[in-house]
CSV table of C-alpha atoms in Angstrom, one decimal:
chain,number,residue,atom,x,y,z
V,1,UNK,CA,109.1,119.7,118.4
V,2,UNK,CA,111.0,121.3,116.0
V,3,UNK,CA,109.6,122.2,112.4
V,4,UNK,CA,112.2,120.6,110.4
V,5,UNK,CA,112.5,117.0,109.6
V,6,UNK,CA,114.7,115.5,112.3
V,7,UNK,CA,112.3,115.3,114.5
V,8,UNK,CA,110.8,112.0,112.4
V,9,UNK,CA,113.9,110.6,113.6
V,10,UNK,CA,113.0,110.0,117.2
V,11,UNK,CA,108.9,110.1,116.9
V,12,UNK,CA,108.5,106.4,116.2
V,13,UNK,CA,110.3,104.2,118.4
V,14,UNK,CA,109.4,100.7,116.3
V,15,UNK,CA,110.6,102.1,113.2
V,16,UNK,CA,109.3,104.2,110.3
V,17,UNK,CA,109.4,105.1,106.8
V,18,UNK,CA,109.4,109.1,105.5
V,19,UNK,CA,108.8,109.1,101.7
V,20,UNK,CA,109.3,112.6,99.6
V,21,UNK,CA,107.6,113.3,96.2
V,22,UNK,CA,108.3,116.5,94.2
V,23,UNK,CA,105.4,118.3,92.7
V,24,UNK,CA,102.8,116.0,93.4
V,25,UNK,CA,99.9,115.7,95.6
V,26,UNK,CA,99.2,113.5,98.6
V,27,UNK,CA,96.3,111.8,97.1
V,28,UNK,CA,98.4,111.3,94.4
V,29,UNK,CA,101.3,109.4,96.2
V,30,UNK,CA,99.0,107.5,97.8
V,31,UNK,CA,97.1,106.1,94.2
V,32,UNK,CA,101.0,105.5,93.1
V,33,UNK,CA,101.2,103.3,96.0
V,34,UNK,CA,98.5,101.8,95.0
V,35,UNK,CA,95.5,103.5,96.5
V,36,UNK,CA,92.1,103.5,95.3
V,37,UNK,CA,91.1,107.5,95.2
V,38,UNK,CA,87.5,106.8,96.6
V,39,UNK,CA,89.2,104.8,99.9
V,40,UNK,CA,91.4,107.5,101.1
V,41,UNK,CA,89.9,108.8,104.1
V,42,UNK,CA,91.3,112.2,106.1
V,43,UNK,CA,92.4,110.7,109.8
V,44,UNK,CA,95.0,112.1,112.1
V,45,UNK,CA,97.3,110.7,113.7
V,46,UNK,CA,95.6,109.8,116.5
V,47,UNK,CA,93.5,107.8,114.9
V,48,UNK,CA,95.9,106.0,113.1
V,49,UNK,CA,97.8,105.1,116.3
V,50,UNK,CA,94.9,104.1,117.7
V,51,UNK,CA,93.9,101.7,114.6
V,52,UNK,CA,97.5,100.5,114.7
V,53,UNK,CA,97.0,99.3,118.0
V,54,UNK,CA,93.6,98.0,118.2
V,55,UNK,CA,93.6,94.1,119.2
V,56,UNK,CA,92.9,91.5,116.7
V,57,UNK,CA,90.1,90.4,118.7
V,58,UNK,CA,89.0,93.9,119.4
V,59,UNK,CA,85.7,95.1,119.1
V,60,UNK,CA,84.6,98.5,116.7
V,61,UNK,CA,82.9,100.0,120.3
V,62,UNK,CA,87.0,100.2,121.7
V,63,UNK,CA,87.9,102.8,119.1
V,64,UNK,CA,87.4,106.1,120.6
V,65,UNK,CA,87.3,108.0,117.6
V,66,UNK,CA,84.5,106.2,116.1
V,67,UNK,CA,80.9,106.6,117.7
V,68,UNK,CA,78.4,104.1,116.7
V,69,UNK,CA,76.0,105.8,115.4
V,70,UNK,CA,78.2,106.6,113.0
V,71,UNK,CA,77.0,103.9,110.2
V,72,UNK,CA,78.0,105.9,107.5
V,73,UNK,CA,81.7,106.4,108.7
V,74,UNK,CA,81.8,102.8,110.0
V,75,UNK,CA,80.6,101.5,106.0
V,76,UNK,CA,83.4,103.3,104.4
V,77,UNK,CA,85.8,102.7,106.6
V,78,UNK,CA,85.4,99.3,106.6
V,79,UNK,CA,84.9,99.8,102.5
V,80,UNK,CA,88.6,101.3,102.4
V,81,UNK,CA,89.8,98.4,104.8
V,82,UNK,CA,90.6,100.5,108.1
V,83,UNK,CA,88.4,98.5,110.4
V,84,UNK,CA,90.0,94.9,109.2
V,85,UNK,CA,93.5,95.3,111.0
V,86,UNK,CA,95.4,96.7,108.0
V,87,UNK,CA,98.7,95.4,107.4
V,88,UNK,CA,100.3,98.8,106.4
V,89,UNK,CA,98.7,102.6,107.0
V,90,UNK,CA,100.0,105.7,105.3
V,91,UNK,CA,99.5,109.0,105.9
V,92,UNK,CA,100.4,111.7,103.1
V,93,UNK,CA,100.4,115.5,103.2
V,94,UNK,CA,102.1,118.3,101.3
V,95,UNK,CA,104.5,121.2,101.7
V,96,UNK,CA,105.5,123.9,99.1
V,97,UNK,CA,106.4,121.6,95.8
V,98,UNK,CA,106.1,118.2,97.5
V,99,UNK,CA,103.6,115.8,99.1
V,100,UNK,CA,105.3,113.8,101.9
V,101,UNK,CA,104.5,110.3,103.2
V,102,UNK,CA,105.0,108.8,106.6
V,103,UNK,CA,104.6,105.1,107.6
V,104,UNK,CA,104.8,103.9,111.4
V,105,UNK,CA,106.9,100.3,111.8
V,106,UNK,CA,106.1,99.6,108.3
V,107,UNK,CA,108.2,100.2,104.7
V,108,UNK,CA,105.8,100.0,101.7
V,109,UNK,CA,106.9,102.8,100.1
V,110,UNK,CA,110.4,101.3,99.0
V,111,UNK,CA,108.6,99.1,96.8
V,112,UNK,CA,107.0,101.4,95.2
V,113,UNK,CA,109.7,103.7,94.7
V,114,UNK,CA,109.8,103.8,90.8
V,115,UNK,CA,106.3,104.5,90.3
V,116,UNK,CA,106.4,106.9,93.2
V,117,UNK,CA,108.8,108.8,90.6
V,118,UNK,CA,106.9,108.6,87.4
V,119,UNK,CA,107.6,112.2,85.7
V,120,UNK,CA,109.2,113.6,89.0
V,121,UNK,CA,111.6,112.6,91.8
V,122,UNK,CA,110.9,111.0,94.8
V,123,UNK,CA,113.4,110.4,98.1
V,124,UNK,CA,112.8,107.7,101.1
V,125,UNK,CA,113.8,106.7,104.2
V,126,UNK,CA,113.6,103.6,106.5
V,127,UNK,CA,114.5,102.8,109.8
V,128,UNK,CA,113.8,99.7,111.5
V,129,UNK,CA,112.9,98.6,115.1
V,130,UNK,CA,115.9,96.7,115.1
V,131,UNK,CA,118.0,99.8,113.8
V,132,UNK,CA,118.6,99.1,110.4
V,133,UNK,CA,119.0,102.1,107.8
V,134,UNK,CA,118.4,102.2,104.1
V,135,UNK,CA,117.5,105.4,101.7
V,136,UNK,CA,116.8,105.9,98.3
V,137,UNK,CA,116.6,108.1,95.7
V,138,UNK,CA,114.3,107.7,92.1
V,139,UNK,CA,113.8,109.9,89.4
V,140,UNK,CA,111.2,109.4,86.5
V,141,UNK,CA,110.5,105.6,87.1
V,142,UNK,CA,114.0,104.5,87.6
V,143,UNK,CA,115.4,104.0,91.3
V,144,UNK,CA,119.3,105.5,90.9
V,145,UNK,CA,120.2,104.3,94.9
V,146,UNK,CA,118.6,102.0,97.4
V,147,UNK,CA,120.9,101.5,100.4
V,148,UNK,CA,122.4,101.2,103.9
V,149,UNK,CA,124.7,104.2,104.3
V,150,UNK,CA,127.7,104.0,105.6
V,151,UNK,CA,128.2,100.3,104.5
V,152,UNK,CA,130.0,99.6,101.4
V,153,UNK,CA,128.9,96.4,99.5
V,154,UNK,CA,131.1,96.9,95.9
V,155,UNK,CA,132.6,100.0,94.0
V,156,UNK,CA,129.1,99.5,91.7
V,157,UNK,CA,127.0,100.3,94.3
V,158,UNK,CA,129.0,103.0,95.8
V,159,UNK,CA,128.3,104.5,92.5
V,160,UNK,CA,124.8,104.6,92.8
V,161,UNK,CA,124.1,107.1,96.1
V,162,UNK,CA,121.6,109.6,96.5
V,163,UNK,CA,123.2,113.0,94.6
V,164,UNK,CA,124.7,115.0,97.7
V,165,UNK,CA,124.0,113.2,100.4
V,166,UNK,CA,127.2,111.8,102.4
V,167,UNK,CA,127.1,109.8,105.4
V,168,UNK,CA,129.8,110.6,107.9
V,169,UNK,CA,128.6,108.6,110.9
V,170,UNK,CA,128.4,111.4,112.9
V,171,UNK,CA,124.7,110.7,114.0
V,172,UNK,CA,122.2,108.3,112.6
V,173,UNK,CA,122.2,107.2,109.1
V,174,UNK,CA,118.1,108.4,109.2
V,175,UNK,CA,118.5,111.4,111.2
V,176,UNK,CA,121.2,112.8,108.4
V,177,UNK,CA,119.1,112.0,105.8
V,178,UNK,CA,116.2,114.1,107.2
V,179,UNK,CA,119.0,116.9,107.2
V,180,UNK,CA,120.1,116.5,104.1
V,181,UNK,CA,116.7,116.7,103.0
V,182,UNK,CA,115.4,119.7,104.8
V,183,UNK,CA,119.5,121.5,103.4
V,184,UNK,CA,119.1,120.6,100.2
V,185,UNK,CA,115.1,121.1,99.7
V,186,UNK,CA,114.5,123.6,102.7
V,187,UNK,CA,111.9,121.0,103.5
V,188,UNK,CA,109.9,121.8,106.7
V,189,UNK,CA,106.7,119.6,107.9
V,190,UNK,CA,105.4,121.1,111.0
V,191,UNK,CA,104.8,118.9,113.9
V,192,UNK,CA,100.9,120.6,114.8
V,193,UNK,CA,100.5,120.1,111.0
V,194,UNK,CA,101.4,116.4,110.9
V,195,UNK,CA,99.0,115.9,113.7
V,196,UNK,CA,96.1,117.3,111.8
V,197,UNK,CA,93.8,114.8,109.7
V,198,UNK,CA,95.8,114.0,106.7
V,199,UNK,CA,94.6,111.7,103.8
V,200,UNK,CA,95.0,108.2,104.4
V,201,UNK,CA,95.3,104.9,103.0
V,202,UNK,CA,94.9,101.5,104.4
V,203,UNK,CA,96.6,98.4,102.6
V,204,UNK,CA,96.0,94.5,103.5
């Protein structure tokens, strides 16, 4: 894998969201998303998948990460909702002057966008299964652009794009956003590093 960005681009095949903060922490994206501090947990991606998939009707004794004699893990992970089938499970970590966040199928950060901003910037990107684009772009609690590229909907909102990023169709609307992103920011978030245990936060 390569140690850009693009590579987000094709990791999730039901869809994703990839959410940029400038001089932040990942804790701290994750409380502005509405986190409790004490209920992020450090889990890898692994882990997460393996959550993510777990059955409805599953039992605790099916997740391979988790031994049962673990009470201690098992009581605050169930206190920070990842053993209740979480709706929505983010995963943040940090490179020089940014924390990053990175959502499989899901797109919670988008709502979040202007407090995801507050005193900074912040950038997003969502893709979904069905192939749908949009990106956005917020700066100190005010989102400037939230869009589909490459699909004009009035001369208003053609006004309000993310600053130096053009779509030119060439590829797909998420995979040029990750470039712009890693031109304009020389933003790199290493694929062994993603994999590692990053903090975490489960939401209903």
């Amino acid at each position: 894998m390569a140690n850009g960005l693009r590579w987000i681009s094709t990791a999730y095949d039901l869809g994703y969201t990839f959410t940029l903060c400038e001089g932040i922490g990942p804790r701290d994206l994750l409380v502005r998303m509405g986190a409790e501090p004490h209920h992020v947990h450090e889990l890898s991606d692994d882990v997460v998948a393996e959550l993510r998939m777990r059955p409805e009707d599953g039992h605790l004794s099916d997740l391979d990460f988790l031994g049962r004699e673990d009470e201690s893990l098992v009581a605050r992970l169930t206190a920070a909702g990842f053993l209740s089938h979480p709706g929505v499970l983010v995963r943040a970590g940090a490179v020089p002057g940014w924390a990053y966040a990175i959502e499989s199928i899901t797109s919670r950060a988008p709502d979040h966008l202007a407090a995801l901003s507050q005193g900074t910037r912040a950038y997003t990107v969502f893709r979904s299964v069905n192939g749908e684009h949009e990106v956005g772009y917020a700066v100190d609690g005010r989102v400037l652009a939230y869009y589909e590229p490459g699909v004009r909907h009035s001369a208003d909102a053609d006004e309000r794009r993310v600053p130096g990023f053009a779509y030119t169709g060439e590829e797909p609307p998420d995979a040029a956003f990750l470039r712009f992103l890693e031109s304009a920011h020389g933003i790199r978030v290493p694929w062994a590093d993603f994999q590692a245990p990053l903090p975490t936060a489960a939401f209903a």
